[in-house]
Tab-separated table of C-alpha atoms in Angstrom:
chain	number	residue	atom	x	y	z
A	1	UNK	CA	86.010	79.718	0.287
A	2	UNK	CA	88.971	78.826	-1.975
A	3	UNK	CA	90.214	80.739	-5.019
A	4	UNK	CA	90.562	78.580	-8.729
A	5	UNK	CA	94.208	78.471	-9.236
A	6	UNK	CA	92.717	80.228	-12.744
A	7	UNK	CA	90.865	83.093	-10.934
A	8	UNK	CA	92.184	86.764	-11.467
A	9	UNK	CA	94.947	87.311	-7.843
A	10	UNK	CA	93.261	90.483	-6.300
A	11	UNK	CA	96.369	92.185	-6.249
A	12	UNK	CA	97.573	91.866	-9.284
A	13	UNK	CA	94.595	93.734	-11.529
A	14	UNK	CA	96.040	96.697	-12.951
A	15	UNK	CA	93.816	99.233	-15.300
A	16	UNK	CA	95.408	99.996	-19.065
A	17	UNK	CA	94.871	103.755	-18.356
A	18	UNK	CA	95.329	107.336	-21.083
A	19	UNK	CA	91.880	106.044	-22.960
A	20	UNK	CA	91.440	103.047	-22.429
A	21	UNK	CA	88.084	101.331	-20.634
A	22	UNK	CA	88.254	100.843	-17.094
A	23	UNK	CA	87.500	97.161	-17.926
A	24	UNK	CA	89.931	96.944	-19.289
A	25	UNK	CA	92.800	94.802	-17.215
A	26	UNK	CA	95.970	92.726	-16.975
A	27	UNK	CA	96.386	90.832	-13.839
A	28	UNK	CA	97.934	87.508	-12.605
A	29	UNK	CA	96.954	83.856	-11.728
A	30	UNK	CA	98.466	81.479	-9.969
A	31	UNK	CA	98.106	78.926	-12.714
A	32	UNK	CA	100.293	80.199	-14.609
A	33	UNK	CA	103.662	82.475	-14.946
A	34	UNK	CA	102.611	85.417	-17.136
A	35	UNK	CA	99.958	88.250	-16.984
A	36	UNK	CA	96.918	87.886	-18.271
A	37	UNK	CA	94.744	90.459	-20.424
A	38	UNK	CA	90.261	90.880	-19.627
A	39	UNK	CA	88.460	92.799	-21.320
A	40	UNK	CA	84.383	92.762	-20.993
A	41	UNK	CA	82.528	94.258	-23.275
A	42	UNK	CA	78.877	93.465	-24.993
A	43	UNK	CA	78.512	91.086	-22.660
A	44	UNK	CA	81.251	88.949	-22.768
A	45	UNK	CA	84.529	88.543	-21.612
A	46	UNK	CA	87.462	88.352	-23.519
A	47	UNK	CA	90.667	86.771	-21.851
A	48	UNK	CA	94.344	86.302	-23.558
A	49	UNK	CA	97.418	85.241	-22.502
A	50	UNK	CA	99.593	87.523	-22.859
A	51	UNK	CA	102.817	85.331	-22.493
A	52	UNK	CA	105.001	87.611	-21.105
A	53	UNK	CA	105.863	87.943	-16.964
A	54	UNK	CA	107.312	91.725	-17.993
A	55	UNK	CA	103.989	93.758	-17.128
A	56	UNK	CA	105.209	96.583	-19.403
A	57	UNK	CA	105.513	94.228	-22.586
A	58	UNK	CA	101.429	92.876	-20.470
A	59	UNK	CA	100.099	96.301	-20.623
A	60	UNK	CA	101.163	97.259	-25.331
A	61	UNK	CA	99.792	93.093	-25.387
A	62	UNK	CA	96.333	94.697	-23.737
A	63	UNK	CA	96.645	97.691	-25.973
A	64	UNK	CA	97.398	95.457	-29.015
A	65	UNK	CA	94.330	93.011	-27.844
A	66	UNK	CA	92.035	96.077	-27.108
A	67	UNK	CA	92.605	96.815	-30.568
A	68	UNK	CA	91.879	93.673	-32.803
A	69	UNK	CA	88.812	93.638	-31.006
A	70	UNK	CA	87.539	96.890	-31.609
A	71	UNK	CA	88.165	96.701	-35.019
A	72	UNK	CA	85.901	92.765	-34.964
A	73	UNK	CA	83.440	94.852	-33.572
A	74	UNK	CA	83.520	97.630	-36.670
A	75	UNK	CA	84.073	95.183	-39.614
A	76	UNK	CA	80.974	92.296	-37.680
A	77	UNK	CA	84.099	89.775	-38.306
A	78	UNK	CA	81.450	86.685	-37.766
A	79	UNK	CA	84.399	84.445	-36.013
A	80	UNK	CA	83.729	86.161	-31.626
A	81	UNK	CA	85.031	85.519	-27.684
A	82	UNK	CA	83.912	81.890	-28.592
A	83	UNK	CA	84.539	80.971	-31.323
A	84	UNK	CA	81.823	77.670	-31.718
A	85	UNK	CA	83.389	74.643	-34.717
A	86	UNK	CA	80.497	74.787	-37.307
A	87	UNK	CA	81.486	78.435	-37.336
A	88	UNK	CA	84.555	77.629	-37.888
A	89	UNK	CA	83.978	75.527	-40.419
A	90	UNK	CA	81.400	78.079	-42.038
A	91	UNK	CA	84.521	80.690	-41.891
A	92	UNK	CA	86.851	78.300	-44.056
A	93	UNK	CA	84.050	77.712	-47.105
A	94	UNK	CA	84.229	81.802	-47.320
A	95	UNK	CA	87.841	81.503	-47.240
A	96	UNK	CA	88.457	78.973	-49.463
A	97	UNK	CA	84.868	80.613	-51.810
A	98	UNK	CA	87.453	82.992	-52.601
A	99	UNK	CA	90.928	80.803	-53.619
A	100	UNK	CA	88.157	79.713	-55.724
A	101	UNK	CA	87.072	82.524	-56.879
A	102	UNK	CA	90.418	83.801	-58.469
A	103	UNK	CA	91.101	80.060	-59.476
A	104	UNK	CA	93.977	79.456	-57.063
A	105	UNK	CA	91.150	76.034	-55.588
A	106	UNK	CA	89.203	73.279	-57.052
A	107	UNK	CA	85.743	74.841	-57.982
A	108	UNK	CA	84.734	71.258	-57.033
A	109	UNK	CA	86.497	71.917	-53.464
A	110	UNK	CA	83.788	73.599	-51.410
A	111	UNK	CA	80.842	71.034	-52.644
A	112	UNK	CA	83.169	67.465	-51.530
A	113	UNK	CA	83.843	70.005	-48.179
A	114	UNK	CA	80.457	70.994	-47.314
A	115	UNK	CA	79.607	66.985	-47.875
A	116	UNK	CA	80.736	66.047	-44.987
A	117	UNK	CA	80.535	68.743	-42.930
A	118	UNK	CA	76.619	68.729	-43.445
A	119	UNK	CA	77.118	64.640	-43.265
A	120	UNK	CA	79.178	63.669	-40.284
A	121	UNK	CA	81.453	66.412	-38.502
A	122	UNK	CA	78.567	69.124	-38.140
A	123	UNK	CA	76.304	66.789	-36.781
A	124	UNK	CA	79.099	65.047	-34.683
A	125	UNK	CA	80.755	68.791	-33.269
A	126	UNK	CA	77.410	70.661	-33.529
A	127	UNK	CA	78.058	72.581	-30.254
A	128	UNK	CA	81.810	72.014	-28.801
A	129	UNK	CA	83.495	75.476	-28.196
A	130	UNK	CA	86.708	74.621	-30.804
A	131	UNK	CA	89.075	75.217	-28.244
A	132	UNK	CA	87.202	72.278	-26.109
A	133	UNK	CA	87.993	69.534	-28.306
A	134	UNK	CA	90.724	67.541	-27.593
A	135	UNK	CA	91.868	64.506	-29.398
A	136	UNK	CA	89.937	61.922	-27.606
A	137	UNK	CA	87.093	63.545	-29.081
A	138	UNK	CA	89.361	63.409	-32.853
A	139	UNK	CA	89.952	59.872	-32.151
A	140	UNK	CA	86.017	59.359	-31.380
A	141	UNK	CA	84.909	61.156	-34.358
A	142	UNK	CA	86.601	58.410	-36.705
A	143	UNK	CA	86.245	55.441	-34.761
A	144	UNK	CA	82.404	56.852	-35.241
A	145	UNK	CA	82.747	56.945	-39.331
A	146	UNK	CA	85.472	54.295	-40.086
A	147	UNK	CA	81.996	51.558	-38.497
A	148	UNK	CA	80.424	52.482	-41.981
A	149	UNK	CA	83.344	50.606	-43.644
A	150	UNK	CA	84.690	53.509	-45.335
A	151	UNK	CA	87.275	53.732	-47.287
A	152	UNK	CA	90.121	55.012	-45.694
A	153	UNK	CA	90.999	57.483	-48.203
A	154	UNK	CA	87.480	58.899	-47.566
A	155	UNK	CA	88.957	59.022	-44.024
A	156	UNK	CA	91.456	60.852	-44.844
A	157	UNK	CA	89.873	63.233	-46.252
A	158	UNK	CA	87.782	64.284	-43.415
A	159	UNK	CA	90.658	64.482	-40.758
A	160	UNK	CA	92.274	66.400	-43.481
A	161	UNK	CA	88.767	68.674	-43.787
A	162	UNK	CA	89.555	68.777	-39.276
A	163	UNK	CA	92.767	69.652	-40.179
A	164	UNK	CA	91.396	72.785	-41.981
A	165	UNK	CA	89.776	74.258	-39.698
A	166	UNK	CA	92.154	73.594	-36.691
A	167	UNK	CA	94.310	75.881	-38.333
A	168	UNK	CA	91.897	78.847	-39.885
A	169	UNK	CA	90.928	78.650	-35.518
A	170	UNK	CA	95.314	79.225	-35.002
A	171	UNK	CA	95.847	81.431	-37.701
A	172	UNK	CA	93.162	83.435	-35.968
A	173	UNK	CA	94.474	83.212	-32.542
A	174	UNK	CA	91.057	81.485	-31.875
A	175	UNK	CA	93.469	78.599	-30.119
A	176	UNK	CA	97.023	78.367	-28.657
A	177	UNK	CA	97.408	75.104	-30.378
A	178	UNK	CA	96.206	71.787	-32.735
A	179	UNK	CA	95.600	68.867	-31.481
A	180	UNK	CA	97.325	65.824	-33.316
A	181	UNK	CA	95.439	63.950	-35.900
A	182	UNK	CA	93.649	61.232	-35.382
A	183	UNK	CA	96.611	58.437	-37.857
A	184	UNK	CA	94.894	56.402	-40.250
A	185	UNK	CA	96.860	53.995	-42.540
A	186	UNK	CA	95.816	54.934	-46.411
A	187	UNK	CA	95.702	51.611	-48.764
A	188	UNK	CA	96.038	52.702	-52.600
A	189	UNK	CA	93.161	51.796	-54.419
A	190	UNK	CA	93.800	52.696	-58.221
A	191	UNK	CA	91.457	53.681	-60.962
A	192	UNK	CA	90.492	50.915	-62.844
A	193	UNK	CA	91.532	49.678	-65.998
A	194	UNK	CA	91.927	47.314	-69.090
A	195	UNK	CA	94.801	45.478	-69.546
A	196	UNK	CA	95.546	44.393	-73.597
A	197	UNK	CA	94.359	40.807	-73.416
A	198	UNK	CA	90.038	43.099	-71.634
A	199	UNK	CA	90.649	46.173	-74.365
A	200	UNK	CA	89.940	43.628	-76.839
A	201	UNK	CA	87.774	42.112	-75.322
A	202	UNK	CA	85.076	45.042	-75.469
A	203	UNK	CA	85.769	46.122	-78.358
A	204	UNK	CA	84.741	42.704	-80.007
A	205	UNK	CA	81.591	43.420	-78.146
A	206	UNK	CA	81.211	46.322	-78.490
A	207	UNK	CA	81.120	45.154	-82.073
A	208	UNK	CA	78.659	42.011	-81.491
A	209	UNK	CA	76.616	44.135	-79.830
A	210	UNK	CA	76.393	46.785	-82.855
A	211	UNK	CA	75.450	43.482	-84.936
A	212	UNK	CA	72.978	42.623	-82.680
A	213	UNK	CA	71.324	46.071	-82.663
A	214	UNK	CA	71.072	45.407	-78.647
A	215	UNK	CA	68.982	48.004	-77.232
A	216	UNK	CA	70.288	48.971	-73.941
A	217	UNK	CA	67.916	51.830	-71.878
A	218	UNK	CA	65.937	53.165	-74.237
A	219	UNK	CA	68.948	53.673	-76.871
A	220	UNK	CA	70.433	51.244	-79.855
A	221	UNK	CA	74.157	50.381	-79.662
A	222	UNK	CA	75.862	52.110	-83.211
A	223	UNK	CA	78.958	53.311	-83.384
A	224	UNK	CA	79.081	55.975	-82.090
A	225	UNK	CA	79.690	53.630	-79.019
A	226	UNK	CA	82.492	52.120	-80.216
A	227	UNK	CA	84.495	55.828	-81.387
A	228	UNK	CA	83.550	56.693	-77.612
A	229	UNK	CA	85.304	54.320	-76.145
A	230	UNK	CA	88.196	55.011	-78.669
A	231	UNK	CA	88.262	58.538	-78.095
A	232	UNK	CA	88.482	58.077	-74.390
A	233	UNK	CA	91.418	55.640	-74.040
A	234	UNK	CA	93.418	57.653	-76.508
A	235	UNK	CA	92.249	61.216	-74.814
A	236	UNK	CA	92.490	59.132	-70.874
A	237	UNK	CA	89.742	61.230	-70.139
A	238	UNK	CA	86.907	60.010	-66.691
A	239	UNK	CA	83.596	59.356	-67.773
A	240	UNK	CA	82.687	61.802	-65.753
A	241	UNK	CA	84.510	63.752	-67.711
A	242	UNK	CA	83.486	63.458	-71.094
A	243	UNK	CA	79.761	63.448	-70.276
A	244	UNK	CA	80.333	66.787	-69.804
A	245	UNK	CA	83.087	67.302	-72.804
A	246	UNK	CA	82.272	70.077	-74.867
A	247	UNK	CA	83.958	71.068	-78.335
A	248	UNK	CA	85.299	74.635	-76.632
A	249	UNK	CA	87.177	72.327	-74.152
A	250	UNK	CA	88.926	71.036	-77.432
A	251	UNK	CA	91.514	72.493	-79.135
A	252	UNK	CA	93.625	70.153	-82.377
A	253	UNK	CA	97.526	71.383	-82.096
A	254	UNK	CA	99.325	70.450	-85.238
A	255	UNK	CA	103.066	71.031	-84.613
A	256	UNK	CA	105.408	68.224	-84.996
A	257	UNK	CA	103.262	65.505	-83.320
A	258	UNK	CA	99.371	66.781	-83.757
A	259	UNK	CA	97.242	66.014	-80.489
A	260	UNK	CA	94.272	67.124	-79.011
A	261	UNK	CA	94.309	69.383	-76.097
A	262	UNK	CA	91.479	69.143	-73.691
A	263	UNK	CA	91.153	71.524	-71.313
A	264	UNK	CA	87.638	70.588	-69.053
A	265	UNK	CA	85.383	72.734	-67.721
A	266	UNK	CA	86.271	70.775	-64.923
A	267	UNK	CA	87.257	67.412	-63.584
A	268	UNK	CA	87.456	65.128	-59.755
A	269	UNK	CA	90.858	66.698	-59.321
A	270	UNK	CA	93.618	69.434	-59.977
A	271	UNK	CA	91.847	71.003	-64.156
A	272	UNK	CA	94.995	70.508	-65.802
A	273	UNK	CA	95.174	70.589	-69.542
A	274	UNK	CA	94.837	67.525	-70.681
A	275	UNK	CA	96.627	66.328	-74.279
A	276	UNK	CA	95.562	62.741	-76.360
A	277	UNK	CA	97.351	60.549	-77.966
A	278	UNK	CA	97.712	61.053	-81.778
A	279	UNK	CA	93.956	58.511	-82.288
A	280	UNK	CA	92.223	61.193	-80.425
A	281	UNK	CA	92.787	63.429	-83.083
A	282	UNK	CA	91.066	61.256	-86.259
A	283	UNK	CA	88.433	60.080	-83.921
A	284	UNK	CA	87.769	63.999	-83.274
A	285	UNK	CA	87.763	65.242	-86.151
């Protein structure tokens, strides 16, 4: 019977002495010049390359390898010897939540990543061992979601999330390398804006709607909407920001110039304070 090149060479199998369990061994295989370490516990085989051809160094590596396994078992670390893609993705969300709680990440980060995982990544990669995922698998995934006519920036978010998951797996030594990520050209699509003529037309239209007492969705268009539009322009706020804006988010700064400092509770992008034009102060007051 022919032995596979990745199987242990019987004469090379060496038990680690000095009080270590008999199932902790180092060995060599025909497919690699390095020593490998193997340990069997709780019905699972842990196996890893020592990255050395020196037997004494391999033994030292095996001892550290064994201690790392014990530490993971004692602390019930969810990343085990068979690291599924799903398990790694969930671990990423846990670590990101810790950063969010420390104020180091946008609070919306996990909401966005969870949505991508739930709708697309996990349905596709669930059941994969992360070590089995190659460039071809990633390319097939990206080709599949691209058929839905998603914006290139949206597809880029999927690639970035995949990269974060693989980086976590690499840090945890669950994989030895990160597969190349598919490349996608991001087409710049800046937020829409009004030029001077369009803005003048908007203001005139609002005045006309107010004068004609137009009702939209049971709400009368009155002078408040005109003031709101002017305030948004002078405060550089998105509609999504203005919807959740509270008085506590706004501070009037009287210095050489008078302006508003606005710190929203959350924002679509990085949540930095916004400084308004001076005209925004008069509207707010």
